[in-house]
PDB file of C-alpha atoms and ligand atoms in Angstrom:
ATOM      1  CA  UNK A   1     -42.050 -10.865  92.970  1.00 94.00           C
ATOM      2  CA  UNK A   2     -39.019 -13.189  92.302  1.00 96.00           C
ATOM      3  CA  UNK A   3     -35.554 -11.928  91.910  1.00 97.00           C
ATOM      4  CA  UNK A   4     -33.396 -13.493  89.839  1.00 98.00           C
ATOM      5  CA  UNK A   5     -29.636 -12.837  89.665  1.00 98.00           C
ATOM      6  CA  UNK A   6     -28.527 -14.212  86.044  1.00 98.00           C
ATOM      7  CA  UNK A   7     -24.066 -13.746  86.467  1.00 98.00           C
ATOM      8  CA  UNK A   8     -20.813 -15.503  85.023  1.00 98.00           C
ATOM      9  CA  UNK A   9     -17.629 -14.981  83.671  1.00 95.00           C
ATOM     10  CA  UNK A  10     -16.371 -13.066  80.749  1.00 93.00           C
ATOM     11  CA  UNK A  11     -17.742 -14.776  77.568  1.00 95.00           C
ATOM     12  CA  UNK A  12     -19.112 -17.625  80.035  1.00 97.00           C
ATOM     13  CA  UNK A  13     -22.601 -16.739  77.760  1.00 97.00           C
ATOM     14  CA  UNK A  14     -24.766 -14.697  79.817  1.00 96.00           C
ATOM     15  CA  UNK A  15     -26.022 -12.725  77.086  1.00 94.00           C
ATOM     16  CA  UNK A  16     -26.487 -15.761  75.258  1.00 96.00           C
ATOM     17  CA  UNK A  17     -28.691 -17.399  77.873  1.00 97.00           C
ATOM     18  CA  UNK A  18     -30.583 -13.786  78.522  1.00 96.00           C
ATOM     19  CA  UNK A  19     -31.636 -13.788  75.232  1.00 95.00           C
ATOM     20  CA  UNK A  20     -33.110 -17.323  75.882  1.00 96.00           C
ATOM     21  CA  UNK A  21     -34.678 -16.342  78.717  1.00 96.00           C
ATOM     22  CA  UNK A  22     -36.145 -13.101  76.978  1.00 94.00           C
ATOM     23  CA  UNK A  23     -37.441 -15.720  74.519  1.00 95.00           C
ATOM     24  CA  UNK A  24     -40.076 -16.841  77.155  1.00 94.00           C
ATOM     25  CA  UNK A  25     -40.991 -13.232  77.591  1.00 91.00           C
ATOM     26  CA  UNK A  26     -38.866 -12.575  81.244  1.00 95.00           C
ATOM     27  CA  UNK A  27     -38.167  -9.339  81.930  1.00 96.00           C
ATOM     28  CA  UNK A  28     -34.627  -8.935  81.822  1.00 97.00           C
ATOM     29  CA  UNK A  29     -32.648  -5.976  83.890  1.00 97.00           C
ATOM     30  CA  UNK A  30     -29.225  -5.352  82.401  1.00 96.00           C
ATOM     31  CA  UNK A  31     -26.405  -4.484  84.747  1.00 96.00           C
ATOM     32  CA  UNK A  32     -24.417  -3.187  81.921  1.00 93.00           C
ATOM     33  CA  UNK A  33     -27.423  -1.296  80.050  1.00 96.00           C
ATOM     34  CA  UNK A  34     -28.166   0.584  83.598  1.00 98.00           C
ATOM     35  CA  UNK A  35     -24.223   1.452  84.137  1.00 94.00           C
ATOM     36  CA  UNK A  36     -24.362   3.487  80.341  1.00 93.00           C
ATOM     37  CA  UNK A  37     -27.419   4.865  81.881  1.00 96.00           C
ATOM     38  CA  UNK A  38     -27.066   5.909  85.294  1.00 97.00           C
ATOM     39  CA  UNK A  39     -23.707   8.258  83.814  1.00 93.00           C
ATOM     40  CA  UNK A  40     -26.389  10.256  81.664  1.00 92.00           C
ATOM     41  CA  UNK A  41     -28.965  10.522  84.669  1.00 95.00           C
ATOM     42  CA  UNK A  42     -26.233  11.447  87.354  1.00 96.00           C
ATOM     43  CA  UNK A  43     -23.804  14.086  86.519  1.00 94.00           C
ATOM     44  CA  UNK A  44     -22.521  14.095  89.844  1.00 96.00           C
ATOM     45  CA  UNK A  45     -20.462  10.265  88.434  1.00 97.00           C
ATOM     46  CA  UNK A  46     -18.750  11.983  85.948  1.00 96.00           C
ATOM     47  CA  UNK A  47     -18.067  15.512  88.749  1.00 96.00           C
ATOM     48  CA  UNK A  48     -16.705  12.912  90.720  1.00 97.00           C
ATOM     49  CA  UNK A  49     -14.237  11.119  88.281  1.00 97.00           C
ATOM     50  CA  UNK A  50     -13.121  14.401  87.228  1.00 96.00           C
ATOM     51  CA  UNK A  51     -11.958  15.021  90.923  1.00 96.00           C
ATOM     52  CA  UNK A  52     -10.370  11.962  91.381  1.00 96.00           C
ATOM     53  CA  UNK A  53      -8.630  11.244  88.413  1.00 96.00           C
ATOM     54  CA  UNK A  54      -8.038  14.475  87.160  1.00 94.00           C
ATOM     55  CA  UNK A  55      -8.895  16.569  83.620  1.00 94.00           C
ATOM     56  CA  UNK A  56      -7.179  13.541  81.216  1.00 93.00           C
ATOM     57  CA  UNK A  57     -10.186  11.519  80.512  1.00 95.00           C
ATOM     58  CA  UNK A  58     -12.093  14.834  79.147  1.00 95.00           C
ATOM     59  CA  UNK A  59     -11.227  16.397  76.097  1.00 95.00           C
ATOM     60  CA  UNK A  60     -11.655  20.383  75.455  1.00 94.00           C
ATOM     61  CA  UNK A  61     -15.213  20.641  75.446  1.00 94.00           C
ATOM     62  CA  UNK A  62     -15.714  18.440  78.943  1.00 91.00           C
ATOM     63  CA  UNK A  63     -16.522  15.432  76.996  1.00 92.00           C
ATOM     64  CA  UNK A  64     -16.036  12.429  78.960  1.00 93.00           C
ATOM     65  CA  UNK A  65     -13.385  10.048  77.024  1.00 93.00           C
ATOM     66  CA  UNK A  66     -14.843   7.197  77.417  1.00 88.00           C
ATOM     67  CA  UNK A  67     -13.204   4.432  75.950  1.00 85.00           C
ATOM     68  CA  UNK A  68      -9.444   5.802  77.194  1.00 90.00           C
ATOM     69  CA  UNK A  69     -11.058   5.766  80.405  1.00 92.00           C
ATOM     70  CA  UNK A  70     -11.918   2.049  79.795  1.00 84.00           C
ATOM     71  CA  UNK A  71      -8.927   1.042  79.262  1.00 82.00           C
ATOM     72  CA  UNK A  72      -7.010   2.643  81.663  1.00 88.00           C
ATOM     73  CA  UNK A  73      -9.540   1.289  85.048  1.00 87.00           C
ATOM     74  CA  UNK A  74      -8.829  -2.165  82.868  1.00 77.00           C
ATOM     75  CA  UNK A  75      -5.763  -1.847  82.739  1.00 80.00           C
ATOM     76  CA  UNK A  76      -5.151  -0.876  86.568  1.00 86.00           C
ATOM     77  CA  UNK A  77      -7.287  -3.237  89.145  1.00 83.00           C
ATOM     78  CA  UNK A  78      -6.929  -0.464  91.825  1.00 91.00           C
ATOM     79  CA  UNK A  79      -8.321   1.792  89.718  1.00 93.00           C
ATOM     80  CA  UNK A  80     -11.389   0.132  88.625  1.00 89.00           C
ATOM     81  CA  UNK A  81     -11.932  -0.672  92.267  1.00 90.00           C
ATOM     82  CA  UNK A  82     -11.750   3.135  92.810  1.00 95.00           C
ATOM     83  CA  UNK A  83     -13.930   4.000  89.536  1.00 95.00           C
ATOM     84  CA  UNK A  84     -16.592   1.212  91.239  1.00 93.00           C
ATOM     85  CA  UNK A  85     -16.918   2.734  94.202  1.00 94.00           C
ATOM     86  CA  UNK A  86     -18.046   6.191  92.515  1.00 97.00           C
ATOM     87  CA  UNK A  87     -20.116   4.619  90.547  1.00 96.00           C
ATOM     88  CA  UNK A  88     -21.650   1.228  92.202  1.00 95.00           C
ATOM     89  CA  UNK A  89     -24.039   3.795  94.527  1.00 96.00           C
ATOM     90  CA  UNK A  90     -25.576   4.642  91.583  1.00 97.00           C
ATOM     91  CA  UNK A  91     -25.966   1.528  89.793  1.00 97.00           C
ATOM     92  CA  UNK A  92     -27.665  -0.456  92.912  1.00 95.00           C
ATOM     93  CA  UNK A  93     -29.781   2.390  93.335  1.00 96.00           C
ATOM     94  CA  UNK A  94     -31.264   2.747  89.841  1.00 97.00           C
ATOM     95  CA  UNK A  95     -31.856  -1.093  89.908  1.00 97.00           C
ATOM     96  CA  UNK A  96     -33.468  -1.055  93.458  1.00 96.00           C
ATOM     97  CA  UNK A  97     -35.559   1.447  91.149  1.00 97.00           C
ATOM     98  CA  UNK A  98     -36.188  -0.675  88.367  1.00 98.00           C
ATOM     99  CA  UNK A  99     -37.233  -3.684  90.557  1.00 98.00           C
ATOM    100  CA  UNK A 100     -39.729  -1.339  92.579  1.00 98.00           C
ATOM    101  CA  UNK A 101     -41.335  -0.140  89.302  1.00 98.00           C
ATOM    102  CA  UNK A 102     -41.756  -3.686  87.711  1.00 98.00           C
ATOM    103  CA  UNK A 103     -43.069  -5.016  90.876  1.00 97.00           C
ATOM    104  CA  UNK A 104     -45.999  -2.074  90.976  1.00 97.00           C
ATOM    105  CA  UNK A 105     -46.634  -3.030  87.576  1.00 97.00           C
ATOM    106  CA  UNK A 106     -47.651  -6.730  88.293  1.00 95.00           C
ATOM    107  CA  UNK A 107     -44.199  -8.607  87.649  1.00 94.00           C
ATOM    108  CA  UNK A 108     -44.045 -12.177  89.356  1.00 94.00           C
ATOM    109  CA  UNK A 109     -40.420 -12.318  88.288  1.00 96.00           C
ATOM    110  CA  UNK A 110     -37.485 -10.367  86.962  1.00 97.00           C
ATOM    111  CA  UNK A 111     -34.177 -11.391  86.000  1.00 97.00           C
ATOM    112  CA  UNK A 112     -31.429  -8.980  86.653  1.00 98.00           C
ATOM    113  CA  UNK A 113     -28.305  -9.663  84.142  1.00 97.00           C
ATOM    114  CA  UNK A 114     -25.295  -8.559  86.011  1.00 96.00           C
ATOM    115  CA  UNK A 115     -21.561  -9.934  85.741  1.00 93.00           C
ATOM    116  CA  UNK A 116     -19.993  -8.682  89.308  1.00 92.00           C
ATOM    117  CA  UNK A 117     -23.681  -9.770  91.048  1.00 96.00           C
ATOM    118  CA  UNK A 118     -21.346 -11.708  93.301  1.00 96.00           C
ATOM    119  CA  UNK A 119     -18.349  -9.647  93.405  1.00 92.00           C
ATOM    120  CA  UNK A 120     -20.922  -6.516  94.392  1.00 91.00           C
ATOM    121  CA  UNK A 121     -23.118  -8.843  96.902  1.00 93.00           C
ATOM    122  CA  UNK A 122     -26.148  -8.190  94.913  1.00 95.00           C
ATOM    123  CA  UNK A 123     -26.162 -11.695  95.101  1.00 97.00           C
ATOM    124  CA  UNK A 124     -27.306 -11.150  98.737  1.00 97.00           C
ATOM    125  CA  UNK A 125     -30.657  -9.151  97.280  1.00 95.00           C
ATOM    126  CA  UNK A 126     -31.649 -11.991  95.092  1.00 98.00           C
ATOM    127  CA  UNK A 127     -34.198 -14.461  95.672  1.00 96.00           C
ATOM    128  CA  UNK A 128     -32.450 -17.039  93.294  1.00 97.00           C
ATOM    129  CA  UNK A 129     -29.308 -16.967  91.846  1.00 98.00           C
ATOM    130  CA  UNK A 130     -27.807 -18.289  88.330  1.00 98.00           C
ATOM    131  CA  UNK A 131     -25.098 -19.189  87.117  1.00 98.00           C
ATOM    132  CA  UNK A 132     -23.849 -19.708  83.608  1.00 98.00           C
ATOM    133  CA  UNK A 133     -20.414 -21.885  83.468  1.00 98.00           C
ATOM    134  CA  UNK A 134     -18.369 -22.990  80.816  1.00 98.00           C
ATOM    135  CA  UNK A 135     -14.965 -24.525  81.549  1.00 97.00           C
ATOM    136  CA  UNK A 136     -12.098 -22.652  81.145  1.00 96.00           C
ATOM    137  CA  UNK A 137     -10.626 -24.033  77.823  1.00 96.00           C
ATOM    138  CA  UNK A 138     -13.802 -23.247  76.305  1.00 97.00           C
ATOM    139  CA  UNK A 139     -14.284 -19.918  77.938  1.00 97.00           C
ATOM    140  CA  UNK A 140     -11.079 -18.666  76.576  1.00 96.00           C
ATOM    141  CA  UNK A 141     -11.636 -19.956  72.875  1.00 95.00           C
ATOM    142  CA  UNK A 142     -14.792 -18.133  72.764  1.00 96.00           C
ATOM    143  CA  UNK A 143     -13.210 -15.105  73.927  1.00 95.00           C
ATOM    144  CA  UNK A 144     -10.273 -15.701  71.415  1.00 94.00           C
ATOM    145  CA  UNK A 145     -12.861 -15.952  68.287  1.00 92.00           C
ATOM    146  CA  UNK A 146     -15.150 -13.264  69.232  1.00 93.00           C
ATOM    147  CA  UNK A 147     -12.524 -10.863  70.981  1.00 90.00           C
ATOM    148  CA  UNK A 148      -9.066 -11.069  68.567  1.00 82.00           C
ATOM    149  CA  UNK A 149      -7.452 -11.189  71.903  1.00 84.00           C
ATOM    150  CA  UNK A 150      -4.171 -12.837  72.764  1.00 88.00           C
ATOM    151  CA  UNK A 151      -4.094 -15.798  74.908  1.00 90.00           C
ATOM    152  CA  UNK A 152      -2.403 -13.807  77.736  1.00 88.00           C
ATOM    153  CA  UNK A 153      -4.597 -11.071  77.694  1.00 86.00           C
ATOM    154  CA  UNK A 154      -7.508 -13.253  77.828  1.00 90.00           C
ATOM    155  CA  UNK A 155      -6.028 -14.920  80.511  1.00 90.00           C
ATOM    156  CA  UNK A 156      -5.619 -11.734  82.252  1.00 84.00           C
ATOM    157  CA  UNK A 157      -9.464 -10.249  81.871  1.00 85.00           C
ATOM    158  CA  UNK A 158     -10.589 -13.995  83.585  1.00 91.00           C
ATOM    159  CA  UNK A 159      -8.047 -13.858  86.551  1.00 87.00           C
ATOM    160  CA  UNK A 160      -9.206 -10.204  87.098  1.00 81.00           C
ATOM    161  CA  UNK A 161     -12.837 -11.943  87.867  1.00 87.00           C
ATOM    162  CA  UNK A 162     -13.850 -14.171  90.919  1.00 94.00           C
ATOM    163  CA  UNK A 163     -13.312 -17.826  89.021  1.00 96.00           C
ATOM    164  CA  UNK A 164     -16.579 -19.552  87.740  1.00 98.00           C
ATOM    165  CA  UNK A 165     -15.442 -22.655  90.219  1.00 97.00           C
ATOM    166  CA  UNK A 166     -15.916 -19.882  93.056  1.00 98.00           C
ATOM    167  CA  UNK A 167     -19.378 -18.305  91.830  1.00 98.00           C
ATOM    168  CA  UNK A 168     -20.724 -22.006  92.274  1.00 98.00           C
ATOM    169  CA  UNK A 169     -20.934 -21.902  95.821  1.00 98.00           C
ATOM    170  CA  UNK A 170     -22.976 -19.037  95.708  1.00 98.00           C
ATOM    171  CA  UNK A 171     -25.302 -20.161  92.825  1.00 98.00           C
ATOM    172  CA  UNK A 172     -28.609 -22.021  92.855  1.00 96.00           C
ATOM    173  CA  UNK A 173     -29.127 -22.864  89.202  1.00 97.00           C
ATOM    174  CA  UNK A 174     -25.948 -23.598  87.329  1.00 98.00           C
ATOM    175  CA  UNK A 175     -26.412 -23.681  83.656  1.00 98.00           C
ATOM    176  CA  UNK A 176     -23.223 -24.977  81.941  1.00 98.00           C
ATOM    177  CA  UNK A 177     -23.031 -23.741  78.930  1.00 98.00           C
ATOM    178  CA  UNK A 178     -19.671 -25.722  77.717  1.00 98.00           C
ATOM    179  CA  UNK A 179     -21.483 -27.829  74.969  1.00 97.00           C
ATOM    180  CA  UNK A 180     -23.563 -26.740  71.979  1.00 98.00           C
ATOM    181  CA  UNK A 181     -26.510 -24.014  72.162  1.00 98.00           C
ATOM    182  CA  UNK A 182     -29.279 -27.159  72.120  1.00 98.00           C
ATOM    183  CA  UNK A 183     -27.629 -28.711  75.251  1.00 98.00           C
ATOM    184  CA  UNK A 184     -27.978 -25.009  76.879  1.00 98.00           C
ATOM    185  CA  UNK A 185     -31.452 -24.775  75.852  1.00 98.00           C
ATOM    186  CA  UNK A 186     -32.396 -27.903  76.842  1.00 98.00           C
ATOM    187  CA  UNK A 187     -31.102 -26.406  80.812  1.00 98.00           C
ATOM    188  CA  UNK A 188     -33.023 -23.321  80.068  1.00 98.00           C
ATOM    189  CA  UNK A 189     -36.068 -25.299  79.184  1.00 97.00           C
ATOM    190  CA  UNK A 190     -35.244 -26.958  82.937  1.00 97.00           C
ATOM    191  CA  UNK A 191     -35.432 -23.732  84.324  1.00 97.00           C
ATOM    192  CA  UNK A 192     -38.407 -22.412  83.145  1.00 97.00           C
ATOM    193  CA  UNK A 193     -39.851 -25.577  84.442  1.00 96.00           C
ATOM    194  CA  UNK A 194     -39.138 -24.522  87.648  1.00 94.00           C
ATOM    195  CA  UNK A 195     -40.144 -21.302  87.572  1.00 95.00           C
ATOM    196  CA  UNK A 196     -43.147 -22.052  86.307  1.00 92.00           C
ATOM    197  CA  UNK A 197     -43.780 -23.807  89.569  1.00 89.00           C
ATOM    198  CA  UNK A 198     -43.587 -20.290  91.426  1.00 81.00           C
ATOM    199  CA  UNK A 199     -45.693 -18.520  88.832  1.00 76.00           C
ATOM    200  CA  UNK A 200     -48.568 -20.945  89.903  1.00 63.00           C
TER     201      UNK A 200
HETATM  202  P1  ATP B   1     -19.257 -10.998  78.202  1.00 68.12           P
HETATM  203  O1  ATP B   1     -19.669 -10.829  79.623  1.00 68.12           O
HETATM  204  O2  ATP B   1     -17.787 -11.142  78.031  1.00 68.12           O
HETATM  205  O3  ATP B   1     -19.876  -9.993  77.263  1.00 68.12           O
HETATM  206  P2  ATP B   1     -21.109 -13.254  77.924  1.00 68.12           P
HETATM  207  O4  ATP B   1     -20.995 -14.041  79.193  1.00 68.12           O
HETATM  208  O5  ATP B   1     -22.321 -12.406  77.759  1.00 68.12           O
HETATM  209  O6  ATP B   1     -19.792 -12.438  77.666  1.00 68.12           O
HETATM  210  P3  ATP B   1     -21.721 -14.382  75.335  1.00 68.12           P
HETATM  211  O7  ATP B   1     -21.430 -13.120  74.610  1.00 68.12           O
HETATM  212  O8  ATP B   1     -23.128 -14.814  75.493  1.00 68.12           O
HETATM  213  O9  ATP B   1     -21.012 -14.328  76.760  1.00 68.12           O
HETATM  214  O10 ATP B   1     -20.902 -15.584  74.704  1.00 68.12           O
HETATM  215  C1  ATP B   1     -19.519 -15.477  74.387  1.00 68.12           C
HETATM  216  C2  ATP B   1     -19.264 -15.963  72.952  1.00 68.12           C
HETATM  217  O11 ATP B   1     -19.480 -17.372  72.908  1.00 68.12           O
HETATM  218  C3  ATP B   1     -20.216 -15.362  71.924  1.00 68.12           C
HETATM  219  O12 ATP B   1     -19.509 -15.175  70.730  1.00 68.12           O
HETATM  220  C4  ATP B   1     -21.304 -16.430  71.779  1.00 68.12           C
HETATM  221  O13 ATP B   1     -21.904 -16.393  70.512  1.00 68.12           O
HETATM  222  C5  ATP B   1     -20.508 -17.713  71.986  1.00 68.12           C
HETATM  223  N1  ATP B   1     -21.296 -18.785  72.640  1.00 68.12           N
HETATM  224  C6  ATP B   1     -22.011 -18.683  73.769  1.00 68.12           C
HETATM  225  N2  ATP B   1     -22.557 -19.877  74.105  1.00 68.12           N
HETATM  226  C7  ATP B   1     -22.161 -20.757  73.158  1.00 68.12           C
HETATM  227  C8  ATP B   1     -22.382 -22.169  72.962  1.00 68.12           C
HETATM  228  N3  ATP B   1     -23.095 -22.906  73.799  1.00 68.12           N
HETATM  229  N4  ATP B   1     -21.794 -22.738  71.878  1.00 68.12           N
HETATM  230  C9  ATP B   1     -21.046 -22.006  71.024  1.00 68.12           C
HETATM  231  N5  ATP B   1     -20.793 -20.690  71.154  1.00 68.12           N
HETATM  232  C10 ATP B   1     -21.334 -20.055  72.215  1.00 68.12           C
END
């Protein structure tokens, strides 16, 4: 079975390409779908976060606060680095899982959907990786109309990630994604090409 790293930047379009890709019936793994998950399936996460940074993000009936809790490891880089290292265990594992259970059931290949694939050397797993660029001036007006973000916040959330320049060395497919949704499609259709190739 193929694995396929699919990664980017913030509002690079990685969920818009996914859902391309779904299109032509891939199964699709999504990092972020599996991190929601894997704090449900693994109280031990949430035992853990309470120990290291304390009874604040839980209000009076041990309810996790999420969103505060979002904001604040945004917020603070050394503290999302902290928060990933509780949690990243988890993640890998359940998608070690997920690619172990597709590939019993007869999968030739599976795309995995994950933003930090690089920054979390998941990268390193894959049999292919992709990557879906946009240059920066673009990037950040896409952010601005879907987000309502300021120009200096947005500037912020990209500078927190490994630049899209950078994640080129490590890619194999680059998709750029700067132009209109037909040009992108027209790369995707490239793609599938090629994979076809292995499916035969
Ligand atoms: P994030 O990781 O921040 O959630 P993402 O990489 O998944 O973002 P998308 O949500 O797919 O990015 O795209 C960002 C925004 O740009 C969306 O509003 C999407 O509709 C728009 N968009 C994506 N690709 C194009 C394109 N080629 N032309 C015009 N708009 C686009």
């Amino acid at each position: 079975m193929l694995k396929i790293g699919l990664t980017g930047g913030i509002g690079s379009g990685k969920s818009t390409v996914a859902s391309m890709l779904e299109e032509y019936k891939y199964t699709i793994i999504d990092a972020d779908t599996v991190s929601r998950e894997v704090l449900n399936k693994y109280s031990e996460i949430l035992e853990k976060v309470r120990i290291q940074f304390g009874d604040n993000f839980f209000d009076w009936r041990g309810e996790f606060r999420r969103r505060e809790f979002g904001n604040h490891v945004f917020r603070f880089p050394k503290e999302r680095k902290k928060y990933e290292s509780i949690i990243m265990p988890f993640i890998i594992k359940e998608i070690n899982e997920k690619f172990e259970q597709l590939e019993k059931k007869g999968e030739h290949i599976v795309i995995l959907d994950a933003p930090t694939l690089i920054e979390n050397n998941l990268h390193e797993e894959m049999d292919m990786v992709i990557l879906v660029w946009v240059d920066q001036s673009t990037q950040i007006q896409r952010i601005k109309s879907r987000d309502k973000l300021s120009q200096n916040e947005i500037i912020n959330r990209i500078n927190a990630q490994m630049s899209l320049d950078r994640k080129k060395d490590y890619a194999n497919f680059i998709i750029d994604n700067g132009k209109n949704l037909i040009k992108t499609k027209e790369q995707i259709d490239d793609l599938v090409e090629l994979l076809r190739l292995y499916e035969k």
